[in-house]
């Protein structure tokens, strides 16, 4: 069942529509491409990739769908509508990925770009465990995690109401290891959003 805080997230991204993409275009120094390449360089063509919180599908779903069989998941019907238009060669689902279930051992990789800082943080431990179960043996998980010690924040963001939640990098790493992941790369990276510096923890982990 979808958590009411996650409903706030979905309604917020629905209301934002094109505005989120315009805001994203003004980010300077976003390391997402480098991290995506750390994942894609380790996968073979045709690998099954699940993307959690794919948004409008640009740029990451588009990049992944050039070589892989991609399933993108997002809670916002409006963002999924845009994604289906921009990336016709991927499959998309409107769903809460924190409540979704997939077949065990079904994906060679799971990727999440800037979506996990919207997940109520007490759900992360269980979610990491389920993601690991969806992966094949040696499957990969790439994720950009929030870094603040924030149980929950609701407020105005990009002209709408939004929810954020996160643990510190030390806790994030421990939860991933407790779920059984081996951390191949684990770095805290800052860059410039239009309003100022933003910091995320990027992790590439192996089942
Ligand atoms: C900051 S946007 C990032 C979108 C895209 N990955 C990108 O990097 O441009 C976060 C996205 O994650 C989605 N999201 C957050 N929590 C979610 C959840 N529990 N289930 C599904 N989608 C979620 C939001 O709807 C939104 O589209």
Short mmCIF file of C-alpha atoms and ligand atoms in Angstrom, two decimals:
data_model
loop_
_atom_site.label_atom_id
_atom_site.label_comp_id
_atom_site.label_asym_id
_atom_site.label_seq_id
_atom_site.Cartn_x
_atom_site.Cartn_y
_atom_site.Cartn_z
CA UNK A 1 0.00 0.00 0.00
CA UNK A 2 1.31 3.45 -0.86
CA UNK A 3 2.47 5.53 2.09
CA UNK A 4 0.66 8.92 2.33
CA UNK A 5 4.08 10.66 2.19
CA UNK A 6 4.76 8.96 -1.14
CA UNK A 7 1.39 10.17 -2.41
CA UNK A 8 2.61 13.72 -1.74
CA UNK A 9 5.64 12.95 -3.93
CA UNK A 10 3.54 11.60 -6.80
CA UNK A 11 1.10 14.50 -6.70
CA UNK A 12 4.01 16.95 -6.57
CA UNK A 13 5.71 15.54 -9.69
CA UNK A 14 2.33 15.42 -11.46
CA UNK A 15 1.82 19.10 -10.73
CA UNK A 16 5.39 20.01 -11.74
CA UNK A 17 5.05 18.59 -15.25
CA UNK A 18 7.62 20.19 -17.57
CA UNK A 19 8.94 22.47 -14.82
CA UNK A 20 11.09 19.67 -13.32
CA UNK A 21 12.89 19.08 -16.64
CA UNK A 22 13.49 22.84 -17.05
CA UNK A 23 14.92 23.03 -13.51
CA UNK A 24 17.13 19.97 -14.13
CA UNK A 25 18.59 21.61 -17.25
CA UNK A 26 19.99 24.41 -15.02
CA UNK A 27 22.00 21.98 -12.80
CA UNK A 28 25.78 22.37 -13.14
CA UNK A 29 28.23 19.49 -12.66
CA UNK A 30 25.68 16.67 -12.32
CA UNK A 31 27.78 13.45 -12.12
CA UNK A 32 24.94 11.16 -13.27
CA UNK A 33 26.51 10.35 -16.66
CA UNK A 34 29.76 9.10 -15.11
CA UNK A 35 27.82 6.94 -12.65
CA UNK A 36 25.51 5.58 -15.34
CA UNK A 37 28.61 4.56 -17.29
CA UNK A 38 29.99 2.69 -14.26
CA UNK A 39 26.84 0.57 -14.48
CA UNK A 40 26.43 0.26 -18.25
CA UNK A 41 30.09 -0.67 -18.84
CA UNK A 42 29.58 -3.74 -16.63
CA UNK A 43 26.43 -4.98 -18.44
CA UNK A 44 26.02 -6.90 -21.70
CA UNK A 45 23.66 -5.76 -24.50
CA UNK A 46 20.06 -6.84 -23.89
CA UNK A 47 20.42 -6.96 -20.09
CA UNK A 48 17.15 -6.45 -18.18
CA UNK A 49 17.31 -3.18 -16.24
CA UNK A 50 14.74 -1.88 -13.76
CA UNK A 51 14.80 1.90 -13.21
CA UNK A 52 13.11 3.15 -10.02
CA UNK A 53 11.78 6.73 -10.12
CA UNK A 54 12.49 7.19 -13.83
CA UNK A 55 10.61 10.50 -14.05
CA UNK A 56 10.21 11.74 -17.63
CA UNK A 57 12.83 9.26 -18.87
CA UNK A 58 15.36 11.91 -19.90
CA UNK A 59 18.29 11.47 -19.89
CA UNK A 60 18.85 8.19 -18.04
CA UNK A 61 16.06 5.89 -19.28
CA UNK A 62 16.83 7.04 -22.81
CA UNK A 63 20.53 6.18 -22.36
CA UNK A 64 19.79 2.79 -20.77
CA UNK A 65 17.22 1.87 -23.45
CA UNK A 66 19.86 2.29 -26.20
CA UNK A 67 21.43 -1.05 -25.13
CA UNK A 68 19.18 -2.70 -22.54
CA UNK A 69 15.60 -3.95 -21.98
CA UNK A 70 14.41 -1.28 -19.58
CA UNK A 71 11.40 -1.19 -17.24
CA UNK A 72 10.88 2.29 -15.78
CA UNK A 73 8.73 2.80 -12.68
CA UNK A 74 7.36 6.08 -11.36
CA UNK A 75 4.54 7.07 -9.01
CA UNK A 76 3.66 10.13 -11.13
CA UNK A 77 1.32 9.35 -14.07
CA UNK A 78 2.26 12.70 -15.63
CA UNK A 79 6.00 11.93 -15.61
CA UNK A 80 5.32 8.44 -17.01
CA UNK A 81 3.22 9.97 -19.79
CA UNK A 82 6.26 12.08 -20.76
CA UNK A 83 8.58 9.08 -20.44
CA UNK A 84 6.45 6.93 -22.78
CA UNK A 85 6.64 9.72 -25.37
CA UNK A 86 10.42 10.29 -25.03
CA UNK A 87 11.50 6.63 -24.74
CA UNK A 88 9.17 4.48 -26.87
CA UNK A 89 11.53 1.50 -26.69
CA UNK A 90 11.20 1.02 -22.89
CA UNK A 91 8.36 -0.38 -20.79
CA UNK A 92 6.84 1.85 -18.09
CA UNK A 93 4.74 1.29 -14.99
CA UNK A 94 2.93 3.80 -12.79
CA UNK A 95 3.64 2.35 -9.32
CA UNK A 96 5.15 3.03 -5.92
CA UNK A 97 8.47 1.22 -6.17
CA UNK A 98 8.72 1.00 -2.37
CA UNK A 99 5.56 -1.14 -2.36
CA UNK A 100 6.05 -2.94 -5.69
CA UNK A 101 7.09 -6.56 -6.12
CA UNK A 102 8.98 -8.14 -9.02
CA UNK A 103 9.92 -11.75 -9.70
CA UNK A 104 13.03 -12.96 -7.86
CA UNK A 105 16.21 -12.98 -9.95
CA UNK A 106 14.57 -11.15 -12.87
CA UNK A 107 16.92 -8.20 -13.52
CA UNK A 108 20.62 -7.91 -14.32
CA UNK A 109 20.54 -4.39 -12.85
CA UNK A 110 18.42 -1.93 -10.87
CA UNK A 111 19.12 1.81 -11.18
CA UNK A 112 17.72 4.81 -9.32
CA UNK A 113 18.72 8.40 -10.15
CA UNK A 114 17.77 10.92 -7.45
CA UNK A 115 14.56 9.19 -6.35
CA UNK A 116 15.52 7.51 -3.06
CA UNK A 117 15.62 10.80 -1.12
CA UNK A 118 11.82 10.78 -1.51
CA UNK A 119 11.43 7.37 0.21
CA UNK A 120 10.44 7.45 3.92
CA UNK A 121 13.78 6.39 5.34
CA UNK A 122 12.47 3.65 7.65
CA UNK A 123 11.41 1.81 4.47
CA UNK A 124 14.94 1.75 3.01
CA UNK A 125 16.23 -1.38 4.80
CA UNK A 126 13.34 -3.53 3.58
CA UNK A 127 13.45 -2.00 0.11
CA UNK A 128 17.19 -2.71 -0.27
CA UNK A 129 16.51 -6.34 0.65
CA UNK A 130 13.71 -6.66 -1.92
CA UNK A 131 15.80 -5.00 -4.65
CA UNK A 132 18.57 -7.53 -3.97
CA UNK A 133 16.04 -10.36 -4.38
CA UNK A 134 14.93 -8.99 -7.80
CA UNK A 135 18.51 -9.21 -9.09
CA UNK A 136 20.25 -12.19 -10.67
CA UNK A 137 23.34 -13.49 -8.85
CA UNK A 138 26.05 -10.82 -9.26
CA UNK A 139 23.38 -8.35 -10.46
CA UNK A 140 24.13 -4.64 -9.97
CA UNK A 141 22.35 -1.84 -8.11
CA UNK A 142 23.20 1.80 -8.88
CA UNK A 143 21.62 4.41 -6.62
CA UNK A 144 21.96 8.10 -5.74
CA UNK A 145 20.94 8.47 -2.09
CA UNK A 146 20.19 11.50 0.05
CA UNK A 147 22.85 12.32 2.65
CA UNK A 148 21.11 14.43 5.32
CA UNK A 149 19.92 13.05 8.66
CA UNK A 150 16.29 13.91 7.86
CA UNK A 151 13.47 11.75 9.18
CA UNK A 152 10.95 13.59 7.07
CA UNK A 153 10.53 17.04 5.52
CA UNK A 154 7.37 18.32 3.86
CA UNK A 155 7.38 21.77 2.34
CA UNK A 156 7.27 23.83 -0.81
CA UNK A 157 9.79 22.79 -3.47
CA UNK A 158 9.79 23.88 -7.13
CA UNK A 159 6.37 25.45 -6.70
CA UNK A 160 4.62 22.41 -5.26
CA UNK A 161 4.43 20.41 -2.02
CA UNK A 162 7.16 17.79 -1.70
CA UNK A 163 8.41 15.17 0.79
CA UNK A 164 12.08 14.31 1.43
CA UNK A 165 13.71 11.83 3.82
CA UNK A 166 17.23 10.44 4.15
CA UNK A 167 19.95 8.93 6.34
CA UNK A 168 23.62 9.88 6.55
CA UNK A 169 26.05 8.14 4.15
CA UNK A 170 27.38 5.91 6.97
CA UNK A 171 23.87 4.59 7.69
CA UNK A 172 23.05 4.20 3.98
CA UNK A 173 26.19 2.08 3.43
CA UNK A 174 25.52 -0.05 6.51
CA UNK A 175 21.90 -0.70 5.44
CA UNK A 176 23.03 -1.77 1.97
CA UNK A 177 25.65 -4.11 3.44
CA UNK A 178 23.15 -5.48 5.97
CA UNK A 179 20.84 -6.26 3.03
CA UNK A 180 23.66 -8.41 1.62
CA UNK A 181 25.10 -6.07 -1.05
CA UNK A 182 28.82 -5.78 -1.77
CA UNK A 183 29.64 -2.08 -2.30
CA UNK A 184 31.85 -1.75 -5.40
CA UNK A 185 31.83 2.08 -5.48
CA UNK A 186 30.58 4.37 -2.70
CA UNK A 187 31.16 8.15 -2.96
CA UNK A 188 29.61 11.37 -1.70
CA UNK A 189 29.41 13.91 -4.54
CA UNK A 190 28.33 17.59 -4.56
CA UNK A 191 27.19 19.73 -7.49
CA UNK A 192 25.21 22.90 -8.09
CA UNK A 193 21.43 22.95 -8.29
CA UNK A 194 19.88 26.32 -9.28
CA UNK A 195 19.30 27.14 -5.56
CA UNK A 196 22.78 26.10 -4.38
CA UNK A 197 24.96 23.10 -3.52
CA UNK A 198 23.39 19.64 -3.40
CA UNK A 199 25.07 16.48 -2.09
CA UNK A 200 24.21 12.86 -2.88
CA UNK A 201 25.80 9.51 -2.10
CA UNK A 202 26.34 7.38 -5.19
CA UNK A 203 26.66 3.65 -4.68
CA UNK A 204 27.27 0.87 -7.18
CA UNK A 205 26.59 -2.39 -5.37
CA UNK A 206 26.63 -6.06 -6.37
CA UNK A 207 24.28 -8.81 -5.24
C1 LIG B 1 14.04 13.99 -8.57
S1 LIG B 1 12.98 13.08 -9.63
C2 LIG B 1 14.19 12.20 -10.61
C3 LIG B 1 13.64 11.76 -11.92
C4 LIG B 1 14.70 11.11 -12.82
N1 LIG B 1 15.19 9.87 -12.24
C5 LIG B 1 15.84 12.08 -13.01
O1 LIG B 1 16.92 11.84 -12.47
O2 LIG B 1 15.64 13.08 -13.69
C6 LIG B 1 12.38 11.79 -8.58
C7 LIG B 1 11.37 10.87 -9.27
O3 LIG B 1 11.16 9.73 -8.43
C8 LIG B 1 9.77 9.45 -8.38
N2 LIG B 1 9.51 8.72 -7.13
C9 LIG B 1 9.88 9.10 -5.88
N3 LIG B 1 9.48 8.19 -4.98
C10 LIG B 1 8.85 7.20 -5.68
C11 LIG B 1 8.23 5.97 -5.33
N4 LIG B 1 8.17 5.55 -4.06
N5 LIG B 1 7.73 5.20 -6.32
C12 LIG B 1 7.79 5.60 -7.61
N6 LIG B 1 8.36 6.76 -8.01
C13 LIG B 1 8.88 7.56 -7.05
C14 LIG B 1 9.10 10.80 -8.50
O4 LIG B 1 7.76 10.72 -8.92
C15 LIG B 1 10.01 11.52 -9.49
O5 LIG B 1 9.60 11.35 -10.82
#
